[in-house]
Amino acid sequence: MSALALRISVTDRCQLRCRYCMPPEGIACGCHSDILSYEEITQLVRLLQKTHGIHKIRLTGGEPLVRPQIEKLVAMLADLGIHDIALTTNALKLAPLATKLKAAGLRRINISLDALSPETFGSITGSQDIQSVLDGIAAAKEAGLLPIKLNTVVIKGENDHELIPIVQYALANGLEARFIERMPIGPGVEAYQDGFLSSANVQKILENAFLLTPATNEPGSSARRFQVTNQAGHKGTIGFISSCSQPFCNGCRRLRITASGELIGCLAREDGIPSRPLLQQGNDAAILDAVQTAMGGKRANTQFEQARSMSRIGG
Ligand code: SAM
Ligand code: SF4
């Protein structure tokens, strides 16, 4: 069987309220006993490693760094022999944790950065604490959590003026900036069209300041990459994740596991398949059936709206 790309959400919770992800009032979070324990996550990964050849895992959320002792989970997964463990974070809590995470076996990190100015960052995320994010990025670099990729969800009229500064910042710091098309998922689905800016339009904005030339794409990655050169001749790489204008469903092997253990094979589906009761029964055959059902339910390149937010699904 071909390898699965696992995205494991370790919590629904998050300190931020990014407008495209969380409603302002937050979401009703389950209590600690409702979410998979680190032992249950490890049990599930061990099984899938035997049957589906898991080589890499991405930990996400909600905000994964708000779950206490996340480095313990990283170490437990590294002990299974998973060499490519990655994490997606808002980086607010990263600075004091970066060295511990690296020592536990984390290899690389993606950091959400929708703006550099405190005003725009605040209006999108609900917090003006961009400094903690920048400190987190510096700490991740220092700890060697490389490569560091920045994820920017583009919202027309909100952060389009921040895109060129973000690329300049990425070039100056040796980071890869990636521009993500906002998906009709979570809060604000109704107003989604108003704020949508396609990757093609983002590319046009960036071409006012940089020379862009197509670069090699990474195997299995959803990003279309370009080499970028600024006027001083500094070079770097950027990527576009064009989920809406150029969907990349073909050959998708992503399986998302929510914090409560639901298996989600496709973002377009409303339903997830619970795995926790099966894990607790030790019913490996039923778990593998559930994985097959989740993976078999993928919908190719459909237009869809999804009411469940990414923080619930595991972005
Ligand atoms: N809290 C962490 C963070 O923000 O990096 C990890 C979880 S977050 C749900 C993962 C990714 O999902 C982020 O890069 C975020 O920008 C993206 N995301 C959330 N809602 C989205 C939407 N409606 N469209 C596109 N990307 C979205
Ligand atoms: Fe939190 Fe990440 Fe969602 Fe922003 S995108 S609200 S940081 S989970």
Coordinates of C-alpha atoms and ligand atoms in Angstrom, one line a residue:
M1 CA 0.0 0.0 0.0
S2 CA 1.4 3.5 -0.8
A3 CA 2.5 5.7 2.1
L4 CA 0.0 8.0 3.9
A5 CA 0.7 11.6 4.7
L6 CA -0.5 12.0 8.2
R7 CA -1.6 15.3 9.8
I8 CA -2.3 14.9 13.4
S9 CA -4.2 17.6 15.3
V10 CA -3.3 17.5 19.0
T11 CA -5.8 20.1 20.2
D12 CA -8.8 22.2 19.0
R13 CA -7.6 25.1 21.2
C14 CA -5.8 28.2 20.1
Q15 CA -4.9 31.6 21.6
L16 CA -5.6 33.3 18.3
R17 CA -8.8 34.0 16.4
C18 CA -7.7 34.2 12.8
R19 CA -10.8 35.3 11.0
Y20 CA -10.7 32.6 8.4
C21 CA -10.3 29.9 11.0
M22 CA -11.9 30.6 14.3
P23 CA -15.2 32.5 15.2
P24 CA -14.5 35.5 17.4
E25 CA -16.1 33.7 20.4
G26 CA -13.8 30.7 19.9
I27 CA -15.2 27.2 19.7
A28 CA -16.5 24.9 22.4
C29 CA -13.4 22.8 23.1
G30 CA -13.7 19.3 24.4
C31 CA -12.3 18.6 27.8
H32 CA -8.9 16.9 28.1
S33 CA -10.4 13.4 28.4
D34 CA -12.2 13.8 25.1
I35 CA -8.9 14.1 23.1
L36 CA -6.5 11.3 22.1
S37 CA -3.8 10.8 24.7
Y38 CA -0.2 10.8 23.5
E39 CA -0.2 7.0 24.1
E40 CA -3.3 6.6 21.8
I41 CA -1.8 8.8 19.1
T42 CA 1.4 6.7 19.2
Q43 CA -0.7 3.4 19.2
L44 CA -2.4 4.6 16.0
V45 CA 0.8 5.7 14.3
R46 CA 2.5 2.4 15.2
L47 CA -0.3 0.5 13.5
L48 CA -0.3 2.7 10.4
Q49 CA 3.4 2.5 10.2
K50 CA 3.3 -1.3 9.9
T51 CA 0.5 -1.2 7.3
H52 CA 0.9 2.0 5.4
G53 CA 4.6 2.9 5.6
I54 CA 4.5 6.2 7.5
H55 CA 7.7 8.2 7.0
K56 CA 6.5 11.6 7.8
I57 CA 4.0 13.2 10.2
R58 CA 2.8 16.8 10.6
L59 CA 1.5 17.8 14.0
T60 CA -1.0 20.6 13.9
G61 CA -4.2 21.9 15.6
G62 CA -5.7 24.3 16.8
E63 CA -2.4 25.5 18.1
P64 CA -0.2 22.4 18.8
L65 CA 2.1 24.3 21.2
V66 CA -0.7 25.0 23.7
R67 CA -0.9 21.3 24.5
P68 CA 1.3 20.7 27.5
Q69 CA 4.5 18.8 27.0
I70 CA 4.1 18.5 23.2
E71 CA 7.8 17.6 23.1
K72 CA 6.9 14.3 24.8
L73 CA 4.7 13.3 21.8
V74 CA 7.4 14.3 19.4
A75 CA 9.9 12.1 21.3
M76 CA 7.4 9.1 21.3
L77 CA 6.9 9.4 17.5
A78 CA 10.6 9.7 16.9
D79 CA 11.1 6.6 19.0
L80 CA 8.9 4.7 16.5
G81 CA 11.5 5.6 13.8
I82 CA 9.6 8.4 12.2
H83 CA 12.4 10.6 10.9
D84 CA 10.5 13.4 9.3
I85 CA 8.3 15.0 12.0
A86 CA 7.1 18.5 11.2
L87 CA 4.9 20.9 13.0
T88 CA 2.6 23.8 12.0
T89 CA 2.3 26.6 14.5
N90 CA 1.4 30.2 15.1
A91 CA 4.8 30.4 16.9
L92 CA 3.5 32.5 19.8
K93 CA 4.9 30.0 22.2
L94 CA 7.8 28.8 20.1
A95 CA 10.7 30.8 21.4
P96 CA 11.0 28.9 24.7
L97 CA 10.2 25.5 23.2
A98 CA 12.3 25.4 20.0
T99 CA 15.4 23.8 21.5
K100 CA 13.4 21.2 23.4
L101 CA 11.4 20.3 20.3
K102 CA 14.5 19.9 18.2
A103 CA 16.1 17.7 20.9
A104 CA 12.9 15.5 21.0
G105 CA 13.2 14.8 17.3
L106 CA 11.2 17.5 15.5
R107 CA 12.8 18.2 12.2
R108 CA 11.1 21.1 10.6
I109 CA 8.5 23.7 11.1
N110 CA 5.8 25.8 9.3
I111 CA 4.9 29.1 10.8
S112 CA 1.7 31.1 10.1
L113 CA 2.5 34.7 9.4
D114 CA -0.3 36.7 7.7
A115 CA 1.3 40.1 8.3
L116 CA 4.4 41.8 9.8
S117 CA 2.7 45.0 11.0
P118 CA 1.1 44.7 14.4
E119 CA -2.0 46.5 13.1
T120 CA -2.7 44.1 10.2
F121 CA -1.6 41.1 12.2
G122 CA -3.9 42.2 15.0
S123 CA -6.9 42.8 12.7
I124 CA -6.6 39.3 11.2
T125 CA -5.6 37.2 14.3
G126 CA -7.0 39.2 17.2
S127 CA -3.6 39.7 18.8
Q128 CA -1.0 42.4 18.1
D129 CA 1.8 40.2 19.5
I130 CA 3.8 39.8 16.3
Q131 CA 7.0 40.2 18.3
S132 CA 6.5 36.8 20.0
V133 CA 6.1 35.2 16.5
L134 CA 9.3 36.8 15.2
D135 CA 11.1 35.7 18.4
G136 CA 9.8 32.2 17.7
I137 CA 11.0 32.2 14.1
A138 CA 14.5 33.4 15.3
A139 CA 14.5 30.6 18.0
A140 CA 13.5 27.9 15.4
K141 CA 16.4 29.0 13.2
E142 CA 18.8 29.0 16.0
A143 CA 17.6 25.5 17.0
G144 CA 18.0 24.2 13.5
L145 CA 14.4 23.4 12.8
L146 CA 15.0 23.7 9.1
P147 CA 13.7 24.5 6.5
I148 CA 11.3 27.0 8.0
K149 CA 8.3 27.8 5.9
L150 CA 6.0 30.8 6.4
N151 CA 2.3 30.3 5.7
T152 CA 0.4 33.4 4.7
V153 CA -3.3 33.1 4.0
V154 CA -4.0 35.9 1.6
I155 CA -7.1 38.1 2.2
K156 CA -8.0 40.7 -0.4
G157 CA -8.1 44.2 1.1
E158 CA -6.6 42.9 4.4
N159 CA -3.0 41.8 3.9
D160 CA -2.3 42.2 0.2
H161 CA -0.1 45.2 1.1
E162 CA 1.9 43.0 3.4
L163 CA 2.9 40.4 0.8
I164 CA 6.0 42.2 -0.6
P165 CA 7.3 42.9 2.9
I166 CA 6.8 39.3 3.9
V167 CA 8.9 38.1 0.9
Q168 CA 11.6 40.7 1.8
Y169 CA 11.6 39.4 5.4
A170 CA 11.8 35.8 4.2
L171 CA 14.7 36.6 1.9
A172 CA 16.6 38.4 4.6
N173 CA 16.1 35.5 7.0
G174 CA 16.6 32.4 4.7
L175 CA 12.9 31.3 5.0
E176 CA 10.5 30.1 2.3
A177 CA 7.3 32.2 2.1
R178 CA 4.2 30.4 0.9
F179 CA 1.0 32.1 -0.1
I180 CA -2.2 30.1 0.6
E181 CA -5.5 30.8 -1.1
R182 CA -8.2 31.2 1.5
M183 CA -10.5 28.2 1.4
P184 CA -14.3 28.3 2.0
I185 CA -13.8 26.5 5.3
G186 CA -14.9 27.7 8.7
P187 CA -16.1 31.1 9.8
G188 CA -17.0 33.7 7.2
V189 CA -17.8 31.2 4.4
E190 CA -20.6 33.5 3.3
A191 CA -18.3 36.4 2.8
Y192 CA -15.5 34.3 1.4
Q193 CA -15.7 35.4 -2.2
D194 CA -15.2 39.1 -1.2
G195 CA -11.8 38.4 0.3
F196 CA -10.6 35.9 -2.2
L197 CA -7.4 36.7 -4.0
S198 CA -6.1 34.0 -6.4
S199 CA -2.5 32.9 -6.5
A200 CA -2.3 34.3 -10.0
N201 CA -3.1 37.7 -8.6
V202 CA -0.7 37.3 -5.7
Q203 CA 2.0 36.5 -8.3
K204 CA 1.2 39.7 -10.2
I205 CA 1.6 41.7 -7.0
L206 CA 5.0 40.1 -6.2
E207 CA 6.2 40.6 -9.8
N208 CA 6.1 44.3 -9.1
A209 CA 9.0 43.9 -6.7
F210 CA 10.7 40.6 -7.6
L211 CA 11.8 38.5 -10.5
L212 CA 10.0 35.1 -10.3
T213 CA 11.2 32.0 -12.1
P214 CA 9.7 28.5 -11.8
A215 CA 11.6 26.3 -9.4
T216 CA 11.5 22.5 -8.7
N217 CA 8.5 21.4 -6.7
E218 CA 9.0 19.1 -3.7
P219 CA 7.6 15.6 -4.2
G220 CA 4.2 15.2 -2.5
S221 CA 4.0 18.9 -1.7
S222 CA 1.0 21.0 -2.7
A223 CA 3.1 24.2 -3.2
R224 CA 4.1 25.4 -6.7
R225 CA 7.5 26.9 -6.1
F226 CA 9.3 29.8 -7.7
Q227 CA 12.8 31.2 -7.3
V228 CA 12.5 34.8 -6.2
T229 CA 15.2 37.5 -6.7
N230 CA 15.0 41.0 -5.2
Q231 CA 16.4 44.2 -6.6
A232 CA 19.6 43.7 -4.6
G233 CA 20.1 40.3 -6.2
H234 CA 19.2 38.3 -3.1
K235 CA 17.6 35.0 -4.0
G236 CA 15.2 32.7 -2.2
T237 CA 12.2 30.4 -2.8
I238 CA 8.5 31.1 -2.5
G239 CA 5.5 28.9 -3.0
F240 CA 1.8 29.2 -3.9
I241 CA -0.8 26.8 -2.4
S242 CA -3.7 27.3 -4.8
S243 CA -6.3 24.9 -3.3
C244 CA -9.2 26.8 -5.0
S245 CA -7.9 28.0 -8.4
Q246 CA -5.8 24.9 -9.1
P247 CA -6.9 22.1 -6.8
F248 CA -4.3 19.3 -6.2
C249 CA -6.6 16.5 -5.3
N250 CA -5.1 14.0 -7.7
G251 CA -3.0 11.4 -5.9
C252 CA -3.8 12.9 -2.5
R253 CA -2.6 10.6 0.3
R254 CA -3.4 12.9 3.2
L255 CA -5.2 11.5 6.2
R256 CA -6.1 13.9 8.9
I257 CA -6.6 12.8 12.5
T258 CA -8.6 15.2 14.6
A259 CA -7.8 15.9 18.3
S260 CA -10.6 13.5 19.3
G261 CA -9.4 10.8 16.9
E262 CA -11.8 11.3 13.9
L263 CA -10.3 10.1 10.7
I264 CA -10.8 12.6 7.9
G265 CA -9.7 11.6 4.4
C266 CA -11.0 14.7 2.6
L267 CA -11.5 18.4 3.5
A268 CA -14.7 18.4 1.3
R269 CA -16.5 15.9 3.6
E270 CA -18.5 16.9 6.6
D271 CA -18.1 13.6 8.3
G272 CA -15.2 12.0 10.1
I273 CA -14.8 8.4 11.3
P274 CA -14.2 7.9 15.0
S275 CA -11.2 5.8 15.8
R276 CA -10.9 6.3 19.5
P277 CA -13.4 3.5 20.6
L278 CA -11.5 1.1 18.3
L279 CA -8.2 2.1 19.7
Q280 CA -9.5 1.5 23.2
Q281 CA -10.7 -1.9 22.2
G282 CA -7.4 -2.7 20.5
N283 CA -9.4 -3.6 17.4
D284 CA -6.6 -3.1 14.7
A285 CA -8.6 -4.7 11.9
A286 CA -11.6 -2.2 12.4
I287 CA -9.1 0.7 12.6
L288 CA -7.6 -0.3 9.3
D289 CA -11.1 -0.6 7.8
A290 CA -11.9 2.8 9.0
V291 CA -8.7 4.3 7.5
Q292 CA -9.6 2.6 4.2
T293 CA -13.1 4.1 4.3
A294 CA -11.8 7.6 5.1
M295 CA -9.2 7.4 2.3
G296 CA -11.8 6.0 -0.1
G297 CA -14.1 8.9 0.6
K298 CA -11.9 11.5 -1.1
R299 CA -13.8 13.8 -3.5
A300 CA -11.7 14.9 -6.5
N301 CA -11.5 18.6 -7.4
T302 CA -15.0 19.5 -6.3
Q303 CA -16.1 22.9 -5.3
F304 CA -17.1 22.7 -1.7
E305 CA -17.9 24.7 1.4
Q306 CA -17.0 23.3 4.8
A307 CA -18.6 24.7 7.9
R308 CA -16.2 23.0 10.3
S309 CA -13.1 25.2 10.9
M310 CA -9.6 24.2 10.1
S311 CA -8.8 24.4 13.8
R312 CA -11.3 21.5 14.3
I313 CA -10.2 19.5 11.3
G314 CA -6.5 20.0 11.8
G315 CA -5.0 22.4 9.2
Ligands
SAM1 N1 -2.4 27.1 14.7 C1 -1.4 26.6 13.7 C2 -1.2 27.7 12.7 O1 -1.9 28.6 12.5 O2 -0.1 27.5 12.0 C3 -1.8 25.3 13.1 C4 -3.2 25.1 12.8 S1 -3.9 26.1 11.5 C5 -5.5 25.5 11.4 C6 -3.0 25.4 10.1 C7 -3.1 26.2 8.8 O3 -4.4 26.2 8.3 C8 -2.6 27.6 9.0 O4 -1.5 27.8 8.1 C9 -3.8 28.4 8.5 O5 -3.4 29.6 7.9 C10 -4.5 27.4 7.6 N2 -6.0 27.8 7.5 C11 -6.9 27.8 8.4 N3 -8.1 28.2 7.9 C12 -7.9 28.3 6.6 C13 -8.8 28.7 5.5 N4 -10.1 28.9 5.6 N5 -8.2 28.7 4.2 C14 -6.9 28.4 4.1 N6 -6.0 28.1 5.1 C15 -6.6 28.0 6.3
SF4_2 FE1 -5.3 29.4 15.6 FE2 -3.9 28.5 13.6 FE3 -6.6 28.8 13.4 FE4 -5.0 31.0 13.5 S1 -5.0 29.4 11.9 S2 -6.9 30.6 14.7 S3 -3.4 30.3 14.8 S4 -5.5 27.4 14.7

